[in-house]
Amino acid sequence: MDVPLTIPTPTSVAHTNAEPPAPFPVHCAFSELRTSLRATKASLASDVDNSRV
């Protein structure tokens, strides 16, 4: 049995730090969670940096 070994290639996507606009209202909560997680990540990174001093 021959199985074609073709792999679909993903389209080129530019990676940026910009957030895509979240549709309202379904993803509004996710956007808020993402913002909260970023703040928590920054706070934890700061705590780690301070503990190394």
PDB file of N, CA and C in Angstrom, residues 24-52:
ATOM      1  N   PHE A  24     -15.352  40.585  20.277  1.00  0.00           N
ATOM      2  CA  PHE A  24     -16.124  40.859  21.486  1.00  0.00           C
ATOM      3  C   PHE A  24     -17.449  40.132  21.393  1.00  0.00           C
ATOM      4  N   PRO A  25     -18.047  39.602  22.408  1.00  0.00           N
ATOM      5  CA  PRO A  25     -17.610  39.524  23.798  1.00  0.00           C
ATOM      6  C   PRO A  25     -16.989  38.185  24.166  1.00  0.00           C
ATOM      7  N   VAL A  26     -17.005  37.198  23.244  1.00  0.00           N
ATOM      8  CA  VAL A  26     -16.573  35.845  23.592  1.00  0.00           C
ATOM      9  C   VAL A  26     -15.130  35.806  24.082  1.00  0.00           C
ATOM     10  N   HIS A  27     -14.223  36.495  23.376  1.00  0.00           N
ATOM     11  CA  HIS A  27     -12.814  36.410  23.733  1.00  0.00           C
ATOM     12  C   HIS A  27     -12.345  37.562  24.612  1.00  0.00           C
ATOM     13  N   CYS A  28     -13.252  38.412  25.030  1.00  0.00           N
ATOM     14  CA  CYS A  28     -12.883  39.543  25.875  1.00  0.00           C
ATOM     15  C   CYS A  28     -12.262  39.055  27.182  1.00  0.00           C
ATOM     16  N   ALA A  29     -12.849  38.036  27.785  1.00  0.00           N
ATOM     17  CA  ALA A  29     -12.319  37.497  29.044  1.00  0.00           C
ATOM     18  C   ALA A  29     -10.940  36.903  28.834  1.00  0.00           C
ATOM     19  N   PHE A  30     -10.723  36.248  27.691  1.00  0.00           N
ATOM     20  CA  PHE A  30      -9.413  35.676  27.412  1.00  0.00           C
ATOM     21  C   PHE A  30      -8.365  36.764  27.266  1.00  0.00           C
ATOM     22  N   SER A  31      -8.748  37.872  26.662  1.00  0.00           N
ATOM     23  CA  SER A  31      -7.825  38.992  26.516  1.00  0.00           C
ATOM     24  C   SER A  31      -7.427  39.531  27.885  1.00  0.00           C
ATOM     25  N   GLU A  32      -8.400  39.635  28.773  1.00  0.00           N
ATOM     26  CA  GLU A  32      -8.115  40.107  30.133  1.00  0.00           C
ATOM     27  C   GLU A  32      -7.220  39.117  30.877  1.00  0.00           C
ATOM     28  N   LEU A  33      -7.478  37.827  30.698  1.00  0.00           N
ATOM     29  CA  LEU A  33      -6.642  36.811  31.337  1.00  0.00           C
ATOM     30  C   LEU A  33      -5.211  36.872  30.817  1.00  0.00           C
ATOM     31  N   ARG A  34      -5.070  37.074  29.514  1.00  0.00           N
ATOM     32  CA  ARG A  34      -3.742  37.166  28.905  1.00  0.00           C
ATOM     33  C   ARG A  34      -2.978  38.343  29.497  1.00  0.00           C
ATOM     34  N   THR A  35      -3.659  39.468  29.657  1.00  0.00           N
ATOM     35  CA  THR A  35      -3.025  40.650  30.243  1.00  0.00           C
ATOM     36  C   THR A  35      -2.620  40.373  31.687  1.00  0.00           C
ATOM     37  N   SER A  36      -3.498  39.718  32.429  1.00  0.00           N
ATOM     38  CA  SER A  36      -3.208  39.378  33.819  1.00  0.00           C
ATOM     39  C   SER A  36      -2.032  38.409  33.916  1.00  0.00           C
ATOM     40  N   LEU A  37      -1.985  37.436  33.025  1.00  0.00           N
ATOM     41  CA  LEU A  37      -0.884  36.476  33.034  1.00  0.00           C
ATOM     42  C   LEU A  37       0.439  37.146  32.704  1.00  0.00           C
ATOM     43  N   ARG A  38       0.407  38.111  31.794  1.00  0.00           N
ATOM     44  CA  ARG A  38       1.637  38.844  31.466  1.00  0.00           C
ATOM     45  C   ARG A  38       2.152  39.600  32.684  1.00  0.00           C
ATOM     46  N   ALA A  39       1.242  40.235  33.410  1.00  0.00           N
ATOM     47  CA  ALA A  39       1.636  40.984  34.603  1.00  0.00           C
ATOM     48  C   ALA A  39       2.199  40.032  35.655  1.00  0.00           C
ATOM     49  N   THR A  40       1.577  38.871  35.803  1.00  0.00           N
ATOM     50  CA  THR A  40       2.065  37.881  36.764  1.00  0.00           C
ATOM     51  C   THR A  40       3.440  37.380  36.360  1.00  0.00           C
ATOM     52  N   LYS A  41       3.619  37.115  35.069  1.00  0.00           N
ATOM     53  CA  LYS A  41       4.916  36.644  34.567  1.00  0.00           C
ATOM     54  C   LYS A  41       5.997  37.683  34.841  1.00  0.00           C
ATOM     55  N   ALA A  42       5.695  38.946  34.584  1.00  0.00           N
ATOM     56  CA  ALA A  42       6.663  40.018  34.820  1.00  0.00           C
ATOM     57  C   ALA A  42       6.981  40.124  36.306  1.00  0.00           C
ATOM     58  N   SER A  43       5.968  39.981  37.142  1.00  0.00           N
ATOM     59  CA  SER A  43       6.172  40.055  38.585  1.00  0.00           C
ATOM     60  C   SER A  43       7.040  38.900  39.074  1.00  0.00           C
ATOM     61  N   LEU A  44       6.770  37.700  38.579  1.00  0.00           N
ATOM     62  CA  LEU A  44       7.564  36.538  38.974  1.00  0.00           C
ATOM     63  C   LEU A  44       9.008  36.669  38.504  1.00  0.00           C
ATOM     64  N   ALA A  45       9.199  37.171  37.285  1.00  0.00           N
ATOM     65  CA  ALA A  45      10.555  37.367  36.769  1.00  0.00           C
ATOM     66  C   ALA A  45      11.303  38.366  37.638  1.00  0.00           C
ATOM     67  N   SER A  46      10.616  39.409  38.062  1.00  0.00           N
ATOM     68  CA  SER A  46      11.223  40.410  38.934  1.00  0.00           C
ATOM     69  C   SER A  46      11.593  39.795  40.280  1.00  0.00           C
ATOM     70  N   ASP A  47      10.704  38.961  40.824  1.00  0.00           N
ATOM     71  CA  ASP A  47      10.984  38.295  42.099  1.00  0.00           C
ATOM     72  C   ASP A  47      12.208  37.389  41.989  1.00  0.00           C
ATOM     73  N   VAL A  48      12.319  36.671  40.881  1.00  0.00           N
ATOM     74  CA  VAL A  48      13.473  35.789  40.675  1.00  0.00           C
ATOM     75  C   VAL A  48      14.745  36.613  40.583  1.00  0.00           C
ATOM     76  N   ASP A  49      14.689  37.702  39.824  1.00  0.00           N
ATOM     77  CA  ASP A  49      15.865  38.566  39.698  1.00  0.00           C
ATOM     78  C   ASP A  49      16.281  39.116  41.058  1.00  0.00           C
ATOM     79  N   ASN A  50      15.311  39.527  41.862  1.00  0.00           N
ATOM     80  CA  ASN A  50      15.610  40.081  43.188  1.00  0.00           C
ATOM     81  C   ASN A  50      16.176  39.025  44.134  1.00  0.00           C
ATOM     82  N   SER A  51      15.755  37.775  43.970  1.00  0.00           N
ATOM     83  CA  SER A  51      16.245  36.721  44.863  1.00  0.00           C
ATOM     84  C   SER A  51      17.677  36.315  44.526  1.00  0.00           C
ATOM     85  N   ARG A  52      18.124  36.612  43.311  1.00  0.00           N
ATOM     86  CA  ARG A  52      19.489  36.272  42.900  1.00  0.00           C
ATOM     87  C   ARG A  52      20.504  37.293  43.387  1.00  0.00           C
TER      88      ARG A  52
END
